[in-house]
Short mmCIF file of C-alpha atoms in Angstrom, two decimals:
data_model
loop_
_atom_site.label_atom_id
_atom_site.label_comp_id
_atom_site.label_asym_id
_atom_site.label_seq_id
_atom_site.Cartn_x
_atom_site.Cartn_y
_atom_site.Cartn_z
CA UNK A 990 131.54 130.48 124.60
CA UNK A 991 128.32 128.64 123.89
CA UNK A 992 127.37 125.75 126.14
CA UNK A 993 124.39 123.49 125.44
CA UNK A 994 122.75 121.40 128.13
CA UNK A 995 121.77 118.52 125.97
CA UNK A 996 120.30 115.04 125.66
CA UNK A 997 121.17 112.96 122.60
CA UNK A 998 117.70 111.47 122.06
CA UNK A 999 115.71 114.68 122.61
CA UNK A 1000 114.19 116.10 119.43
CA UNK A 1001 114.23 119.61 120.90
CA UNK A 1002 117.94 119.34 121.72
CA UNK A 1003 118.58 118.07 118.20
CA UNK A 1004 116.92 121.23 116.82
CA UNK A 1005 119.54 123.33 118.58
CA UNK A 1006 122.48 121.08 117.67
CA UNK A 1007 121.30 121.16 114.06
CA UNK A 1008 121.13 124.96 113.89
CA UNK A 1009 124.48 125.37 115.67
CA UNK A 1010 126.04 123.03 113.14
CA UNK A 1011 124.35 124.73 110.15
CA UNK A 1012 125.70 128.05 111.42
CA UNK A 1013 129.17 126.55 111.87
CA UNK A 1014 129.27 127.37 115.58
CA UNK A 1015 131.67 125.72 117.99
CA UNK A 1016 130.01 124.83 121.30
CA UNK A 1017 130.38 122.69 124.36
CA UNK A 1018 127.86 119.93 125.00
CA UNK A 1019 126.90 119.19 128.59
CA UNK A 1020 124.96 115.89 128.61
CA UNK A 1021 122.00 115.84 131.01
CA UNK A 1022 121.00 112.33 132.00
CA UNK A 1023 117.19 112.30 131.77
CA UNK A 1024 116.82 108.52 132.11
CA UNK A 1025 116.90 106.91 134.51
CA UNK A 1026 118.39 109.33 137.03
CA UNK A 1027 116.34 112.41 136.11
CA UNK A 1028 119.22 114.82 136.36
CA UNK A 1029 116.84 117.45 134.92
CA UNK A 1030 114.93 117.42 138.24
CA UNK A 1031 118.00 118.08 140.38
CA UNK A 1032 118.50 121.38 142.18
CA UNK A 1033 121.42 122.50 140.00
CA UNK A 1034 119.47 121.94 136.79
CA UNK A 1035 116.22 123.51 138.08
CA UNK A 1036 118.24 126.59 138.97
CA UNK A 1037 119.18 126.76 135.28
CA UNK A 1038 115.68 126.03 133.96
CA UNK A 1039 112.75 125.94 136.39
CA UNK A 1040 110.77 123.87 133.86
CA UNK A 1041 113.27 121.07 134.29
CA UNK A 1042 113.66 120.52 130.55
CA UNK A 1043 116.47 120.34 128.05
CA UNK A 1044 117.75 122.06 126.00
CA UNK A 1045 119.21 125.01 127.86
CA UNK A 1046 121.66 127.36 126.20
CA UNK A 1047 124.33 129.31 128.06
CA UNK A 1048 126.01 131.89 125.83
CA UNK A 1049 128.78 133.40 127.97
CA UNK A 1050 126.44 133.70 130.94
CA UNK A 1051 123.23 134.51 129.03
CA UNK A 1052 120.98 131.55 129.86
CA UNK A 1053 117.97 130.67 127.74
CA UNK A 1054 115.53 127.74 127.76
CA UNK A 1055 112.81 126.61 125.26
CA UNK A 1056 114.16 125.28 121.98
CA UNK A 1057 112.35 127.68 119.62
CA UNK A 1058 113.51 130.66 121.71
CA UNK A 1059 117.05 129.33 121.49
CA UNK A 1060 116.78 129.02 117.69
CA UNK A 1061 115.50 132.60 117.38
CA UNK A 1062 118.26 133.90 119.64
CA UNK A 1063 121.04 132.02 117.86
CA UNK A 1064 119.84 133.06 114.41
CA UNK A 1065 119.39 136.72 115.38
CA UNK A 1066 122.91 137.38 116.63
CA UNK A 1067 125.03 139.89 114.69
CA UNK A 1068 126.91 138.27 111.84
CA UNK A 1069 124.38 135.50 111.24
CA UNK A 1070 122.89 135.75 107.71
CA UNK A 1071 119.37 137.18 107.71
CA UNK A 1072 117.83 134.12 106.05
CA UNK A 1073 117.80 132.03 109.23
CA UNK A 1074 115.54 134.46 111.10
CA UNK A 1075 114.30 136.98 108.52
CA UNK A 1076 113.92 139.94 110.88
CA UNK A 1077 113.86 142.54 108.08
CA UNK A 1078 111.04 140.96 106.07
CA UNK A 1079 107.78 141.17 108.01
CA UNK A 1080 105.92 138.59 105.94
CA UNK A 1081 108.75 136.06 106.13
CA UNK A 1082 108.96 136.82 109.84
CA UNK A 1083 105.23 136.18 110.25
CA UNK A 1084 105.47 132.93 108.33
CA UNK A 1085 108.46 131.93 110.44
CA UNK A 1086 106.48 132.51 113.64
CA UNK A 1087 103.61 130.48 112.18
CA UNK A 1088 105.83 127.46 111.49
CA UNK A 1089 107.53 127.77 114.86
CA UNK A 1090 104.04 127.45 116.39
CA UNK A 1091 103.44 124.48 114.14
CA UNK A 1092 106.69 122.89 115.34
CA UNK A 1093 105.47 123.27 118.93
CA UNK A 1094 102.19 121.52 118.12
CA UNK A 1095 104.01 118.79 116.25
CA UNK A 1096 106.54 118.20 119.02
CA UNK A 1097 103.82 118.00 121.68
CA UNK A 1098 101.96 115.28 119.80
CA UNK A 1099 104.88 113.35 118.34
CA UNK A 1100 106.91 113.37 121.55
CA UNK A 1101 103.88 112.00 123.44
CA UNK A 1102 103.43 109.23 120.83
CA UNK A 1103 107.16 108.49 120.87
CA UNK A 1104 107.30 108.38 124.67
CA UNK A 1105 104.32 106.01 124.57
CA UNK A 1106 106.05 103.65 122.14
CA UNK A 1107 109.60 103.88 123.48
CA UNK A 1108 109.15 104.65 127.18
CA UNK A 1109 105.80 102.96 127.87
CA UNK A 1110 104.22 106.26 128.95
CA UNK A 1111 100.43 106.35 129.19
CA UNK A 1112 98.66 108.02 126.28
CA UNK A 1113 95.63 107.77 124.00
CA UNK A 1114 97.88 106.63 121.18
CA UNK A 1115 95.12 106.44 118.56
CA UNK A 1116 94.14 110.06 119.19
CA UNK A 1117 97.78 111.18 119.07
CA UNK A 1118 98.45 109.44 115.76
CA UNK A 1119 95.29 110.86 114.27
CA UNK A 1120 96.26 114.40 115.34
CA UNK A 1121 99.77 113.89 114.00
CA UNK A 1122 98.30 112.78 110.69
CA UNK A 1123 96.20 115.96 110.45
CA UNK A 1124 99.25 118.11 111.11
CA UNK A 1125 101.45 116.25 108.63
CA UNK A 1126 98.74 116.57 106.00
CA UNK A 1127 98.82 120.37 106.43
CA UNK A 1128 102.61 120.32 106.20
CA UNK A 1129 102.64 118.13 103.08
CA UNK A 1130 100.07 120.33 101.37
CA UNK A 1131 102.05 123.47 102.22
CA UNK A 1132 105.30 121.96 100.94
CA UNK A 1133 103.70 120.66 97.75
CA UNK A 1134 102.37 124.11 96.86
CA UNK A 1135 105.69 125.63 97.90
CA UNK A 1136 107.42 123.36 95.36
CA UNK A 1137 104.88 124.29 92.69
CA UNK A 1138 105.72 127.95 93.32
CA UNK A 1139 109.41 127.14 92.74
CA UNK A 1140 110.51 127.29 96.38
CA UNK A 1141 111.61 124.61 98.79
CA UNK A 1142 111.40 125.95 102.33
CA UNK A 1143 108.69 126.47 104.92
CA UNK A 1144 108.77 130.21 105.47
CA UNK A 1145 110.69 131.87 102.66
CA UNK A 1146 113.09 131.66 99.75
CA UNK A 1147 115.85 130.13 101.87
CA UNK A 1148 116.06 127.65 104.73
CA UNK A 1149 115.43 129.16 108.14
CA UNK A 1150 114.70 128.38 111.78
CA UNK A 1151 111.17 127.29 110.78
CA UNK A 1152 112.64 124.37 108.84
CA UNK A 1153 115.10 123.54 111.62
CA UNK A 1154 112.31 123.57 114.24
CA UNK A 1155 110.02 121.22 112.31
CA UNK A 1156 112.60 118.81 110.89
CA UNK A 1157 113.44 116.77 114.02
CA UNK A 1158 109.82 116.06 114.89
CA UNK A 1159 108.92 115.07 111.36
CA UNK A 1160 111.87 112.67 111.29
CA UNK A 1161 111.09 111.19 114.71
CA UNK A 1162 107.41 110.62 113.92
CA UNK A 1163 108.13 107.00 112.90
CA UNK A 1164 109.31 106.28 116.46
CA UNK A 1165 105.78 107.16 117.56
CA UNK A 1166 104.23 104.79 115.02
CA UNK A 1167 103.24 107.64 112.71
CA UNK A 1168 103.43 106.71 109.05
CA UNK A 1169 104.95 109.24 106.61
CA UNK A 1170 104.15 107.21 103.52
CA UNK A 1171 101.17 109.42 102.55
CA UNK A 1172 103.36 112.54 102.48
CA UNK A 1173 105.88 112.52 99.60
CA UNK A 1174 106.34 116.32 99.55
CA UNK A 1175 107.50 116.10 103.18
CA UNK A 1176 110.00 113.39 102.17
CA UNK A 1177 111.50 115.61 99.49
CA UNK A 1178 111.78 118.54 101.93
CA UNK A 1179 113.60 116.32 104.48
CA UNK A 1180 116.09 115.42 101.71
CA UNK A 1181 116.66 119.13 101.09
CA UNK A 1182 117.28 119.76 104.80
CA UNK A 1183 119.69 116.82 104.93
CA UNK A 1184 121.70 118.32 102.06
CA UNK A 1185 122.26 121.71 103.73
CA UNK A 1186 125.96 122.35 104.36
CA UNK A 1187 126.69 121.56 107.99
CA UNK A 1188 123.78 119.14 108.42
CA UNK A 1189 124.24 116.72 111.33
CA UNK A 1190 122.17 113.58 111.99
CA UNK A 1191 121.01 112.16 115.30
CA UNK A 1192 120.20 108.64 116.40
CA UNK A 1193 117.47 107.43 114.01
CA UNK A 1194 117.94 110.29 111.53
CA UNK A 1195 120.18 109.35 108.61
CA UNK A 1196 122.05 111.66 106.26
CA UNK A 1197 121.27 111.76 102.51
CA UNK A 1198 123.66 111.06 99.67
CA UNK A 1199 125.19 114.19 98.10
CA UNK A 1200 122.74 115.98 95.82
CA UNK A 1201 123.48 116.92 92.24
CA UNK B 1276 98.23 91.53 88.71
CA UNK B 1277 99.42 92.39 85.21
CA UNK B 1278 98.37 95.99 85.15
CA UNK B 1279 100.05 99.41 85.24
CA UNK B 1280 99.29 101.85 88.03
CA UNK B 1281 100.37 105.46 88.41
CA UNK B 1282 102.18 105.78 91.74
CA UNK B 1283 103.61 109.31 91.53
CA UNK B 1284 103.95 112.36 89.33
CA UNK B 1285 107.25 112.11 87.46
CA UNK B 1286 108.52 115.45 88.77
CA UNK B 1287 107.97 114.24 92.32
CA UNK B 1288 110.74 111.65 92.07
CA UNK B 1289 113.78 113.88 91.49
CA UNK B 1290 117.26 112.47 91.05
CA UNK B 1291 119.01 111.41 94.29
CA UNK B 1292 115.68 110.88 96.06
CA UNK B 1293 114.37 107.48 97.14
CA UNK B 1294 110.57 107.64 97.22
CA UNK B 1295 108.56 105.35 99.50
CA UNK B 1296 105.33 104.10 97.93
CA UNK B 1297 102.83 101.28 98.39
CA UNK B 1298 100.91 99.55 95.64
CA UNK B 1299 98.46 96.71 96.37
CA UNK B 1300 100.19 96.21 99.71
CA UNK B 1301 103.63 95.95 98.07
CA UNK B 1302 106.13 98.41 99.53
CA UNK B 1303 108.22 100.08 96.85
CA UNK B 1304 111.43 102.09 96.77
CA UNK B 1305 111.06 104.28 93.68
CA UNK B 1306 114.08 106.18 92.42
CA UNK B 1307 115.57 107.74 89.33
CA UNK B 1308 119.19 107.06 88.44
CA UNK B 1309 121.38 110.00 87.40
CA UNK B 1310 121.16 108.75 83.81
CA UNK B 1311 117.36 108.89 84.04
CA UNK B 1312 116.27 105.24 84.53
CA UNK B 1313 113.17 104.82 86.70
CA UNK B 1314 113.42 102.05 89.28
CA UNK B 1315 110.57 100.53 91.30
CA UNK B 1316 112.09 98.00 93.68
CA UNK B 1317 110.78 95.83 96.44
CA UNK B 1318 111.54 97.94 99.51
CA UNK B 1319 113.71 95.31 101.09
CA UNK B 1320 117.42 94.65 101.04
CA UNK B 1321 118.03 91.00 100.04
CA UNK B 1322 120.74 90.81 102.70
CA UNK B 1323 119.01 91.57 105.99
CA UNK B 1324 115.60 92.84 104.93
CA UNK B 1325 116.08 96.51 105.85
CA UNK B 1326 113.96 99.03 103.95
CA UNK B 1327 115.87 100.38 100.98
CA UNK B 1328 114.06 103.71 101.39
CA UNK B 1329 116.29 104.20 104.46
CA UNK B 1330 119.27 103.97 102.15
CA UNK B 1331 120.62 106.47 99.67
CA UNK B 1332 120.75 106.97 95.94
CA UNK B 1333 124.36 107.25 94.79
CA UNK B 1334 123.73 108.03 91.13
CA UNK B 1335 123.54 104.69 89.31
CA UNK B 1336 123.32 102.63 92.50
CA UNK B 1337 121.26 102.47 95.63
CA UNK B 1338 123.13 101.87 98.87
CA UNK B 1339 121.52 100.05 101.79
CA UNK B 1340 121.74 101.87 105.11
CA UNK B 1341 122.57 98.75 107.14
CA UNK B 1342 125.75 97.22 105.65
CA UNK B 1343 126.23 99.59 102.69
CA UNK B 1344 125.67 96.91 100.07
CA UNK B 1345 125.22 98.55 96.66
CA UNK B 1346 122.67 97.59 94.03
CA UNK B 1347 122.68 98.64 90.36
CA UNK B 1348 119.93 100.66 88.69
CA UNK B 1349 117.60 98.67 86.40
CA UNK B 1350 118.85 95.15 87.28
CA UNK B 1351 118.90 95.43 91.09
CA UNK B 1352 122.09 93.36 91.00
CA UNK B 1353 124.41 93.71 94.01
CA UNK B 1354 127.64 95.37 92.87
CA UNK B 1355 129.59 95.73 96.12
CA UNK B 1356 129.66 94.15 99.57
CA UNK B 1357 132.00 96.48 101.50
CA UNK B 1358 132.89 93.79 104.07
CA UNK B 1359 134.26 91.68 101.16
CA UNK B 1360 135.52 94.32 98.74
CA UNK B 1361 137.60 91.88 96.66
CA UNK B 1362 134.77 89.46 96.06
CA UNK B 1363 132.33 89.79 93.20
CA UNK B 1364 128.79 89.47 94.61
CA UNK B 1365 126.92 86.39 93.35
CA UNK B 1366 124.43 86.99 90.55
CA UNK B 1367 121.68 85.69 92.84
CA UNK B 1368 122.21 88.66 95.20
CA UNK B 1369 119.79 91.12 93.71
CA UNK B 1370 116.82 93.22 94.73
CA UNK B 1371 113.43 92.19 93.41
CA UNK B 1372 112.57 94.76 90.75
CA UNK B 1373 109.26 95.65 89.16
CA UNK B 1374 108.53 97.06 85.72
CA UNK B 1375 108.44 100.87 85.84
CA UNK B 1376 108.05 103.54 83.17
CA UNK B 1377 107.51 107.27 83.06
CA UNK B 1378 105.08 108.79 80.61
CA UNK B 1379 102.17 111.21 80.44
CA UNK B 1380 103.68 112.96 83.50
CA UNK B 1381 103.42 109.98 85.83
CA UNK B 1382 105.55 107.08 87.02
CA UNK B 1383 103.77 103.79 86.33
CA UNK B 1384 104.51 100.47 87.99
CA UNK B 1385 103.44 96.93 87.06
CA UNK B 1386 103.80 94.30 89.77
CA UNK B 1387 103.48 91.32 87.38
CA UNK B 1388 106.35 88.87 87.86
CA UNK B 1389 107.36 86.07 85.54
CA UNK B 1390 105.23 87.30 82.64
CA UNK B 1391 105.76 90.16 80.23
CA UNK B 1392 103.90 93.23 81.35
CA UNK B 1393 101.04 94.32 79.12
CA UNK B 1394 101.43 97.51 77.12
CA UNK B 1395 101.52 100.48 79.48
CA UNK B 1396 98.35 102.45 80.12
CA UNK B 1397 98.28 105.84 78.39
CA UNK B 1398 96.44 108.99 79.33
CA UNK B 1399 96.09 111.26 76.35
CA UNK B 1400 96.83 114.96 76.44
CA UNK B 1401 98.10 115.51 80.00
CA UNK B 1402 98.92 119.20 80.41
CA UNK B 1403 99.31 119.46 84.18
CA UNK B 1404 98.48 117.41 87.23
CA UNK B 1405 97.04 117.99 90.66
CA UNK B 1406 98.48 117.13 94.05
CA UNK B 1407 97.88 113.43 94.61
CA UNK B 1408 95.55 112.74 97.53
CA UNK B 1409 95.98 109.92 100.03
CA UNK B 1410 92.63 108.52 101.18
CA UNK B 1411 92.03 106.22 104.15
CA UNK B 1412 89.32 104.34 102.29
CA UNK B 1413 89.19 101.35 99.95
CA UNK B 1414 89.24 101.98 96.23
CA UNK B 1415 85.56 101.10 95.77
CA UNK B 1416 84.53 103.83 98.24
CA UNK B 1417 86.67 106.38 96.39
CA UNK B 1418 85.17 105.31 93.05
CA UNK B 1419 81.61 105.52 94.34
CA UNK B 1420 82.23 108.95 95.83
CA UNK B 1421 83.79 110.28 92.64
CA UNK B 1422 80.98 108.91 90.49
CA UNK B 1423 78.55 111.12 92.44
CA UNK B 1424 80.27 114.11 90.85
CA UNK B 1425 83.42 116.16 91.23
CA UNK B 1426 82.90 119.34 93.30
CA UNK B 1427 85.48 121.59 91.69
CA UNK B 1428 84.82 125.34 91.25
CA UNK B 1429 81.24 125.18 92.41
CA UNK B 1430 79.53 123.70 95.43
CA UNK B 1431 76.12 123.85 93.74
CA UNK B 1432 76.91 121.94 90.56
CA UNK B 1433 79.44 119.18 90.29
CA UNK B 1434 81.25 118.02 87.20
CA UNK B 1435 79.91 114.76 85.81
CA UNK B 1436 82.23 111.80 86.38
CA UNK B 1437 82.29 108.66 84.29
CA UNK B 1438 84.27 105.51 84.54
CA UNK B 1439 86.81 104.56 81.89
CA UNK B 1440 87.81 101.38 83.66
CA UNK B 1441 88.12 100.05 87.21
CA UNK B 1442 91.02 102.37 88.10
CA UNK B 1443 90.46 105.33 85.83
CA UNK B 1444 87.66 107.92 85.82
CA UNK B 1445 87.13 111.16 83.96
CA UNK B 1446 85.39 114.36 84.97
CA UNK B 1447 83.94 117.04 82.74
CA UNK B 1448 80.94 117.60 80.60
CA UNK B 1449 80.14 114.22 79.02
CA UNK B 1450 79.28 115.96 75.72
CA UNK B 1451 82.82 117.28 75.52
CA UNK B 1452 86.29 116.06 76.23
CA UNK B 1453 87.26 115.23 79.80
CA UNK B 1454 88.74 118.07 81.86
CA UNK B 1455 90.33 115.80 84.47
CA UNK B 1456 91.33 112.15 84.52
CA UNK B 1457 91.56 110.47 87.93
CA UNK B 1458 94.00 107.60 88.22
CA UNK B 1459 93.29 105.48 91.26
CA UNK B 1460 96.17 103.76 93.01
CA UNK B 1461 95.11 100.88 95.28
CA UNK B 1462 97.58 101.32 98.15
CA UNK B 1463 96.22 98.59 100.39
CA UNK B 1464 92.76 97.06 100.79
CA UNK B 1465 91.74 100.11 102.81
CA UNK B 1466 93.86 102.97 101.42
CA UNK B 1467 93.83 104.66 98.02
CA UNK B 1468 95.68 107.48 96.30
CA UNK B 1469 93.87 109.68 93.78
CA UNK B 1470 96.12 111.13 91.07
CA UNK B 1471 94.64 113.83 88.86
CA UNK B 1472 95.70 114.60 85.27
CA UNK B 1473 94.46 117.91 83.84
CA UNK B 1474 93.65 118.25 80.16
CA UNK B 1475 93.41 122.01 79.78
CA UNK B 1476 95.93 124.78 80.27
CA UNK B 1477 95.68 128.07 82.14
CA UNK B 1478 98.04 131.02 82.25
CA UNK B 1479 100.96 130.55 84.62
CA UNK B 1480 99.56 133.23 86.95
CA UNK B 1481 96.30 131.27 87.34
CA UNK B 1482 97.97 127.87 87.59
CA UNK B 1483 98.52 127.75 91.36
CA UNK B 1484 94.98 128.94 92.06
CA UNK B 1485 93.60 126.21 89.83
CA UNK B 1486 95.74 123.57 91.55
CA UNK B 1487 94.44 124.79 94.90
CA UNK B 1488 90.82 124.47 93.74
CA UNK B 1489 91.46 120.91 92.62
CA UNK B 1490 93.26 120.14 95.86
CA UNK B 1491 90.26 121.40 97.83
CA UNK B 1492 87.79 119.45 95.65
CA UNK B 1493 89.80 116.26 95.93
CA UNK B 1494 90.00 116.85 99.69
CA UNK B 1495 86.20 116.96 99.76
CA UNK B 1496 86.11 113.66 97.86
CA UNK B 1497 88.62 112.19 100.32
CA UNK B 1498 86.61 113.26 103.38
CA UNK B 1499 83.40 111.85 101.93
CA UNK B 1500 85.03 108.54 100.90
CA UNK B 1501 86.58 108.19 104.36
CA UNK B 1502 83.18 108.90 105.95
CA UNK B 1503 81.52 106.24 103.79
CA UNK B 1504 84.26 103.70 104.47
CA UNK B 1505 84.00 104.30 108.22
CA UNK B 1506 80.20 103.92 108.05
CA UNK B 1507 80.54 100.68 106.06
CA UNK B 1508 82.84 99.17 108.68
CA UNK B 1509 80.40 99.99 111.50
CA UNK B 1510 81.68 103.46 112.32
CA UNK B 1511 85.03 102.25 113.56
CA UNK B 1512 88.26 103.74 112.29
CA UNK B 1513 89.91 101.79 109.49
CA UNK B 1514 93.21 100.04 110.21
#
């Protein structure tokens, strides 16, 4: 039985919910109230994850924190198609690791900008938006050339954990005042993600109409 | 302004996608109906003002995200108000639409209202096109930078660039035909997109490498134009 310690508005929790749904997994959601009561700083939660952060996965007693680690674990279990974490293709695996690193950079910057705009947290918002812009430019360029080569996904021929890891933070960038208008190749990729069977939205992320 | 501007490569607005673009400060929702009609609409639902780019393309209609009102391709006329399904929406309930056409590999938009648009701009002999580059600099800074030469393929010698009109420049050897045509899209007073049409072909195996060289060269132009624009405004960041 999979249990996810979860917060609806967390982009990193959404990553995990999205992959679980794409894989067709049943799971139990345990909401952790981050605001205002900071349940993530309570003794019971810190015993689960000493970093005091959601998400945390509990798969029949195997407990794992850090969203990218959870994605890799979930996608590597027996019976899950290879495409999600391409462990038998070293180049695709390397590219996957590269875009997981990218997702970490993106989430650090966009979550700080979003917390500034939504939660009034202190930040050098101009510097954050400028860094986000540089990262999104790299992503747009990569996706444009990927399309030109006849592919549609970040790390390989098929969608994988790299796409799932980056998608939430791209979609939430607007909540940090980061404009996606300059990046049309990113917009087309987000449509492709939204049309994957099993796609689920979150607050502020809308589904797409059915594709052709 | 009664003038046509390229806003996107045609292949970059696939069916069932609602593209978000800006032209002269006008926000646009650009989409292609299933039957192939190109739409460039004011990005604003006439009901409650929500961006139509948040909505979805349903084939021959665009559906607003907020109250699911539906608007018909080409006319922008509201076809269904789900809260009043038995009532025919008034003919005045329609999205503001702009003239849009697709040719020479690009989608062109004319913002002129209340007058017939002039004949569309044509770019002869387009065989491929580069990745369009978003520049945080006004159009004049992009033009000036391009006119200094286009640094593709060689850092030592740049291709000559000449102006065809205010929004269109060509690069190549002036004694011969142009190799590249740059179409400048004024996004806002301080942002510009450079579209690049290529007039020669290469083998498919060399195509991606060539597109990457142009992307790098246009990136160099972008960086220089942004540097000049920042210097012109006293070193401060634009916007």
